[in-house]
PDB file of C-alpha atoms in Angstrom:
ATOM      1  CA  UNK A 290     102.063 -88.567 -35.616  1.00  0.00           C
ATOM      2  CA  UNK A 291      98.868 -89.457 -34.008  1.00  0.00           C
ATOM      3  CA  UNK A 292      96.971 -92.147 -35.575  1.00  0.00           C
ATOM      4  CA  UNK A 293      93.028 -92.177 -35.655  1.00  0.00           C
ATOM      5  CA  UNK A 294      90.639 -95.446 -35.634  1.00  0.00           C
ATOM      6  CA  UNK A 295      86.939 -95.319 -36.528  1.00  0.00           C
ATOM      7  CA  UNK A 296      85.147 -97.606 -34.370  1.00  0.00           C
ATOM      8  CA  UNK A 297      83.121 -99.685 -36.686  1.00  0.00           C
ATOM      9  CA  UNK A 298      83.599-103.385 -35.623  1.00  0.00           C
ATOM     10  CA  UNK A 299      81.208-105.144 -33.997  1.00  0.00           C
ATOM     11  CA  UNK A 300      83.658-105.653 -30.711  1.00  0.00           C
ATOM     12  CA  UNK A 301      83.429-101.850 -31.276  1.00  0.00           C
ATOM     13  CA  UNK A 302      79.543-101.628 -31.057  1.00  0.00           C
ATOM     14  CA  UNK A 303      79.329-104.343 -28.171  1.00  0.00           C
ATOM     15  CA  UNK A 304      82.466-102.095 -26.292  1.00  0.00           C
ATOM     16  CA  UNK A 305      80.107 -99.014 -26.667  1.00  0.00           C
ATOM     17  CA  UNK A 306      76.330-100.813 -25.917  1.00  0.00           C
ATOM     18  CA  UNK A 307      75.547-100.197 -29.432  1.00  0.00           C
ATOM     19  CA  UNK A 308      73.161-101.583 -31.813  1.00  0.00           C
ATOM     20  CA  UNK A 309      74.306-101.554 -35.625  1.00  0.00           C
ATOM     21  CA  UNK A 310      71.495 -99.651 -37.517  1.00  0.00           C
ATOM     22  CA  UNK A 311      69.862 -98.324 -34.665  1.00  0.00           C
ATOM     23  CA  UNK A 312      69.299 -95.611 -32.559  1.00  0.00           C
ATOM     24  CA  UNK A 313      68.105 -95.723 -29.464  1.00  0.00           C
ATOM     25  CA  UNK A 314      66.796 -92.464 -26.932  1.00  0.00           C
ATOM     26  CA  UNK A 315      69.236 -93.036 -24.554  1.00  0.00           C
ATOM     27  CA  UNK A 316      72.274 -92.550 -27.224  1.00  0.00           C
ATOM     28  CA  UNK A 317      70.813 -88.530 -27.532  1.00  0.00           C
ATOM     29  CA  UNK A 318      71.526 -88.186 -23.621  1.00  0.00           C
ATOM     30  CA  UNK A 319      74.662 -86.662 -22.531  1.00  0.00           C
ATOM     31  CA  UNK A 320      77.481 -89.148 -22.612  1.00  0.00           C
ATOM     32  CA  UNK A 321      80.070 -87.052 -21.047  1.00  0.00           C
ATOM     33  CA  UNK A 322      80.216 -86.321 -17.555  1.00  0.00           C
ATOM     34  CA  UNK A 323      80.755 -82.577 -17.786  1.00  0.00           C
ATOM     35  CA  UNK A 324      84.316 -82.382 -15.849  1.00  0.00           C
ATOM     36  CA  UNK A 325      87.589 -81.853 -16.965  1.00  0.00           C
ATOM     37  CA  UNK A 326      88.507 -83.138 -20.121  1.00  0.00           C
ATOM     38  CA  UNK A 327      85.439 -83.439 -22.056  1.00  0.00           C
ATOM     39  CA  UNK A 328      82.786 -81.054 -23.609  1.00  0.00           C
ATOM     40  CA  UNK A 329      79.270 -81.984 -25.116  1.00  0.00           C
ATOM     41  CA  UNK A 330      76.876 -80.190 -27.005  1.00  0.00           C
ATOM     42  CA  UNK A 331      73.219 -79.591 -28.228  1.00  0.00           C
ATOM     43  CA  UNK A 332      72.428 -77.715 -31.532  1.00  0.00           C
ATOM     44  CA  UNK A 333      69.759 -76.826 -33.542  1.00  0.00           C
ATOM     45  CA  UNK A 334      69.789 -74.800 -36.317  1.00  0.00           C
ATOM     46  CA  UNK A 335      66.835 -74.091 -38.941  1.00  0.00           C
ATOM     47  CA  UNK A 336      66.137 -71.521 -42.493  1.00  0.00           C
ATOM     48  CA  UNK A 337      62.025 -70.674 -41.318  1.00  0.00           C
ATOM     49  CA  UNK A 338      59.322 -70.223 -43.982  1.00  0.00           C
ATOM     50  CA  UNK A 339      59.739 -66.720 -43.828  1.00  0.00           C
ATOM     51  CA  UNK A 340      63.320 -66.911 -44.734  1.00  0.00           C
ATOM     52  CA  UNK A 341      64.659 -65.999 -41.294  1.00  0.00           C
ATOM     53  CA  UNK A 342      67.518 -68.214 -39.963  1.00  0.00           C
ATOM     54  CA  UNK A 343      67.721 -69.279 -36.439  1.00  0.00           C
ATOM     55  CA  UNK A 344      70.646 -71.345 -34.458  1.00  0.00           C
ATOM     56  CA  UNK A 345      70.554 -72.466 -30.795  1.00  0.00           C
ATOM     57  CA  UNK A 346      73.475 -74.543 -29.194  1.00  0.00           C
ATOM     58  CA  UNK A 347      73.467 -75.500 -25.926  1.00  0.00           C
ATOM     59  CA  UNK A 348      76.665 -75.678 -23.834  1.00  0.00           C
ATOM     60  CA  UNK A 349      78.829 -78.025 -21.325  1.00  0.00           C
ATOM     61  CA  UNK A 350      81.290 -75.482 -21.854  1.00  0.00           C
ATOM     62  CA  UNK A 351      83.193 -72.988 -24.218  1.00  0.00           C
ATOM     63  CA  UNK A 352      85.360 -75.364 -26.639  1.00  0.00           C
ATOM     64  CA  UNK A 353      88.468 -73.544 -25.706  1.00  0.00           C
ATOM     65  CA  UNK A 354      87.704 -74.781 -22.060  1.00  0.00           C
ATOM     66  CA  UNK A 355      88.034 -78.518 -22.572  1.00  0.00           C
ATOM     67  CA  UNK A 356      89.987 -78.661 -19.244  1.00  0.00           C
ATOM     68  CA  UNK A 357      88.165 -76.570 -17.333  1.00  0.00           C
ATOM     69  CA  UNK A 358      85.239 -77.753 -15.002  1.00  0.00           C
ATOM     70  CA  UNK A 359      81.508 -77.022 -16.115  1.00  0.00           C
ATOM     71  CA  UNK A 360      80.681 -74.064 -17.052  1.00  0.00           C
ATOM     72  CA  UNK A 361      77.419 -74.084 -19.044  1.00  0.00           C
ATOM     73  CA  UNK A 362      75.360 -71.998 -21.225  1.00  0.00           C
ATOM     74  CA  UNK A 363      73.177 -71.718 -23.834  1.00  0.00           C
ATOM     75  CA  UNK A 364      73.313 -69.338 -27.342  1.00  0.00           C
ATOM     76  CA  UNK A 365      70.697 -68.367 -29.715  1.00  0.00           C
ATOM     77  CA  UNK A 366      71.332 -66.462 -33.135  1.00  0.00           C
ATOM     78  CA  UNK A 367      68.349 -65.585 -34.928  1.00  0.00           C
ATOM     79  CA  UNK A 368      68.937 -63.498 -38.627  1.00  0.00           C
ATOM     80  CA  UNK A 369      65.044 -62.312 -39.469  1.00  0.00           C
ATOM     81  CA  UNK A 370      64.607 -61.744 -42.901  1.00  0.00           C
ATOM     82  CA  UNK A 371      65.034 -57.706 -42.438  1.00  0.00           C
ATOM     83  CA  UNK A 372      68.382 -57.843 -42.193  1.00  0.00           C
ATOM     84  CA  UNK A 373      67.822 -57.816 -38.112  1.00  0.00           C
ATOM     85  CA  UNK A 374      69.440 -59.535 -35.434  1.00  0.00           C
ATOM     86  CA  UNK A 375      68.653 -61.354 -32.145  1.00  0.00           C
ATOM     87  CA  UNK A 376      71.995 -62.653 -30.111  1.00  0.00           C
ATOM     88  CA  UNK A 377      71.935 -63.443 -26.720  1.00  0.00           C
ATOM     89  CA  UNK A 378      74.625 -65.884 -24.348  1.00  0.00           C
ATOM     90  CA  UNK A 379      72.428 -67.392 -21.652  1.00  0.00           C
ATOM     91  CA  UNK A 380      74.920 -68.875 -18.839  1.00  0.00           C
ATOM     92  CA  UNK A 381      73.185 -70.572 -15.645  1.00  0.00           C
ATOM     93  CA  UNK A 382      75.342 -72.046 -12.699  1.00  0.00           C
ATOM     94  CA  UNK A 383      71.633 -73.863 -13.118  1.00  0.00           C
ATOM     95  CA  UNK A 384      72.462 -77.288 -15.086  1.00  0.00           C
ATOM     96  CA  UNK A 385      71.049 -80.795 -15.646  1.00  0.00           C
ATOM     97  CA  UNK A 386      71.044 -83.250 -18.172  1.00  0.00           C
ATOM     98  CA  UNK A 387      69.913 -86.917 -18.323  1.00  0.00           C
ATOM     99  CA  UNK A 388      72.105 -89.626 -19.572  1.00  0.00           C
ATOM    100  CA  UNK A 389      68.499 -91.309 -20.828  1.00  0.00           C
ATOM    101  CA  UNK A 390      66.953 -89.115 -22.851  1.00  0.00           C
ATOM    102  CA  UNK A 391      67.980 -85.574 -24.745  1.00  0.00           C
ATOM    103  CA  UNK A 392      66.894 -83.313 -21.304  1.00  0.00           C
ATOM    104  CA  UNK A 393      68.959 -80.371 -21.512  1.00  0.00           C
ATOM    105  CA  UNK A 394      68.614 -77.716 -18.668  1.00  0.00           C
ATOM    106  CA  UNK A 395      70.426 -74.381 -18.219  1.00  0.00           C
ATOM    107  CA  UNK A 396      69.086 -71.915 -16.198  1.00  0.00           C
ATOM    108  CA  UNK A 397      65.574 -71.322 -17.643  1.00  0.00           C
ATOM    109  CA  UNK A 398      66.721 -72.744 -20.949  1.00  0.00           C
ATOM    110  CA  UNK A 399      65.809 -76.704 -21.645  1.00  0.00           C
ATOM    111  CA  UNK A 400      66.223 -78.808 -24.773  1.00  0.00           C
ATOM    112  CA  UNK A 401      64.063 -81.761 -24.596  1.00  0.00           C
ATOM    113  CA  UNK A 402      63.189 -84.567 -27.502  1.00  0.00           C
ATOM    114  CA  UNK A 403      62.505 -88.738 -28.032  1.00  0.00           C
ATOM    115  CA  UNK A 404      64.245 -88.721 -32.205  1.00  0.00           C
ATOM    116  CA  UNK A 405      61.359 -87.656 -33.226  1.00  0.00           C
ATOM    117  CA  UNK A 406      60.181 -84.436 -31.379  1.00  0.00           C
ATOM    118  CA  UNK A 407      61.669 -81.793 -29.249  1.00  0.00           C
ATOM    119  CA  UNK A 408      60.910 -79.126 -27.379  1.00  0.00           C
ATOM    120  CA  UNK A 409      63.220 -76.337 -27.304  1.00  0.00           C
ATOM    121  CA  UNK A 410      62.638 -73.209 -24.934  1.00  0.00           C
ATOM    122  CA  UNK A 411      65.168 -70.120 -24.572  1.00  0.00           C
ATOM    123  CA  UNK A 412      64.506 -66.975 -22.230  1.00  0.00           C
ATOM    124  CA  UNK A 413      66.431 -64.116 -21.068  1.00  0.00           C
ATOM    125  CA  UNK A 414      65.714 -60.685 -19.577  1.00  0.00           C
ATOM    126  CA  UNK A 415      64.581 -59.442 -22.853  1.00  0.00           C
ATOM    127  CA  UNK A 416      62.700 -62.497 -25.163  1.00  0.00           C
ATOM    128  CA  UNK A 417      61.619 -66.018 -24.630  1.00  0.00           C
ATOM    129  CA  UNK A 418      61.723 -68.201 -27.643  1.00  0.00           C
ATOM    130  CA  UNK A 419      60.020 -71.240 -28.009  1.00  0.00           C
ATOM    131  CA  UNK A 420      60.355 -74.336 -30.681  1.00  0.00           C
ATOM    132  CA  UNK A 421      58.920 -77.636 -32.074  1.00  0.00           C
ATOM    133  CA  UNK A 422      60.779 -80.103 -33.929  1.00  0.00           C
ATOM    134  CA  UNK A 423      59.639 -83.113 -35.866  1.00  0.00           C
ATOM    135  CA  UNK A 424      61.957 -85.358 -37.459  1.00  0.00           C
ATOM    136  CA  UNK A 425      60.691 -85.991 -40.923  1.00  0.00           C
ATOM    137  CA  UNK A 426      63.189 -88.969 -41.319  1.00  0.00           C
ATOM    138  CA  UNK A 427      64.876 -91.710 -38.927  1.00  0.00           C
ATOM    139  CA  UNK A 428      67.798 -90.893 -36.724  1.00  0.00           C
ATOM    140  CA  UNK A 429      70.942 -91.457 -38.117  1.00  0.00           C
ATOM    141  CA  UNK A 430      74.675 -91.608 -36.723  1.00  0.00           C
ATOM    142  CA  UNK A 431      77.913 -92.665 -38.811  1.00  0.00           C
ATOM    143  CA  UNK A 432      78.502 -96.903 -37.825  1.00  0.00           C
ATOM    144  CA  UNK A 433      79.267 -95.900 -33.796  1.00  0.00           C
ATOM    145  CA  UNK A 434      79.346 -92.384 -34.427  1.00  0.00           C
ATOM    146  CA  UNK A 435      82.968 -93.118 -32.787  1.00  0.00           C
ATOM    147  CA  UNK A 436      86.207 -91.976 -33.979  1.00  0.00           C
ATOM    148  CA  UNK A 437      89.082 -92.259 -31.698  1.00  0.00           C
ATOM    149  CA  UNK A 438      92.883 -91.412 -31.398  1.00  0.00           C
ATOM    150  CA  UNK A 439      95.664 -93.102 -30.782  1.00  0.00           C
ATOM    151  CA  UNK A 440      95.798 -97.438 -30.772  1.00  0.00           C
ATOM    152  CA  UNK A 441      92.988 -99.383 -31.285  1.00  0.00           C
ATOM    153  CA  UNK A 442      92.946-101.514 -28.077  1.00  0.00           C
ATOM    154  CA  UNK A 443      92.634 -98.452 -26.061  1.00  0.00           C
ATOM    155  CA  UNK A 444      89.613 -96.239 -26.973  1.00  0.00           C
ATOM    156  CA  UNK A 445      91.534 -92.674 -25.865  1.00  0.00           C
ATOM    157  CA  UNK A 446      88.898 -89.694 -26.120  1.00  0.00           C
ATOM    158  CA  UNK A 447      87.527 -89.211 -29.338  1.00  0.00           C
ATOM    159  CA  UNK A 448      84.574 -87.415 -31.327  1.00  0.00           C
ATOM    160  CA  UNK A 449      80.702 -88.947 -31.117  1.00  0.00           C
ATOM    161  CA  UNK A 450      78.721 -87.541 -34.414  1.00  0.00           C
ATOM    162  CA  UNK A 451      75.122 -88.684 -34.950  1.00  0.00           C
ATOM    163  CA  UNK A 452      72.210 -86.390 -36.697  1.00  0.00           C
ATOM    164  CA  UNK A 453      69.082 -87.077 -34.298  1.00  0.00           C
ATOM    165  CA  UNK A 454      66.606 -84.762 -35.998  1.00  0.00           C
ATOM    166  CA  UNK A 455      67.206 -85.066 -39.918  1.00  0.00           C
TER     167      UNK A 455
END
């Protein structure tokens, strides 16, 4: 049975650059490199005054494809208020992302923020969307935001949780 640590300590938060209680800009830049064996991803997801819902997610790659090299994309799902739907898979062989900062590029598609605004822009064929975020609280992540599996000593792949734009 596998066993599961979450990293908490402060050899934990000095192993992982870490300040306890803060977050810092770089933290909301990608942290994986993209490759085989690791997936990342950016997502949004908002109810609008008029009482349409809207969620974007941007993509390293499908989360079946853990194993698999790159393969990114980008996915928006807006349900207006009518009952209406918008759906659209963006893929790009087009991709960048900083390790600095949250600067998310696919294709024509970026994702771009400091904790306390973004700038989100999606456009296929048929639409462009465009969106601005402002945080109305601080940044917030779980201790690390690290839970790992398997012994202690080791820090094996695990999960990385924090909430950037409460």
């Amino acid at each position: 049975m596998s066993k599961f640590f979450f990293a908490d300590s402060l050899v934990d938060y000095e192993h992982l650059n870490l300040k306890r209680g803060t977050v810092e800009i770089w933290e909301d830049g990608m942290r994986t490199s993209g490759g085989e064996g690791t997936y990342e991803w950016w997502y949004f997801d908002a109810h609008l005054d008029d009482g349409s819902k809207v969620v974007i997610v941007f993509y390293t790659k499908a989360m079946t494809e853990v194993n698999k090299p790159l393969k990114a994309y980008a996915t928006i799902n807006i349900d207006f208020k009518d009952g209406s739907k918008l759906e659209r898979y963006l893929p790009s062989d087009k991709f960048y992302s900083s390790k600095d900062e949250c600067d998310v590029r696919i294709g024509k598609c970026s994702f771009k923020g400091d904790l306390n605004f973004y700038n989100i822009h999606l456009e296929g064929d048929d639409f462009v969307f465009d969106a601005k975020i402002s945080s109305v609280s601080e940044s917030w992540r779980p201790e690390t935001g690290h839970l790992y599996f398997g012994k202690k000593e080791i820090y094996s792949p695990g999960l990385y949780l924090f909430q950037k734009v409460p």
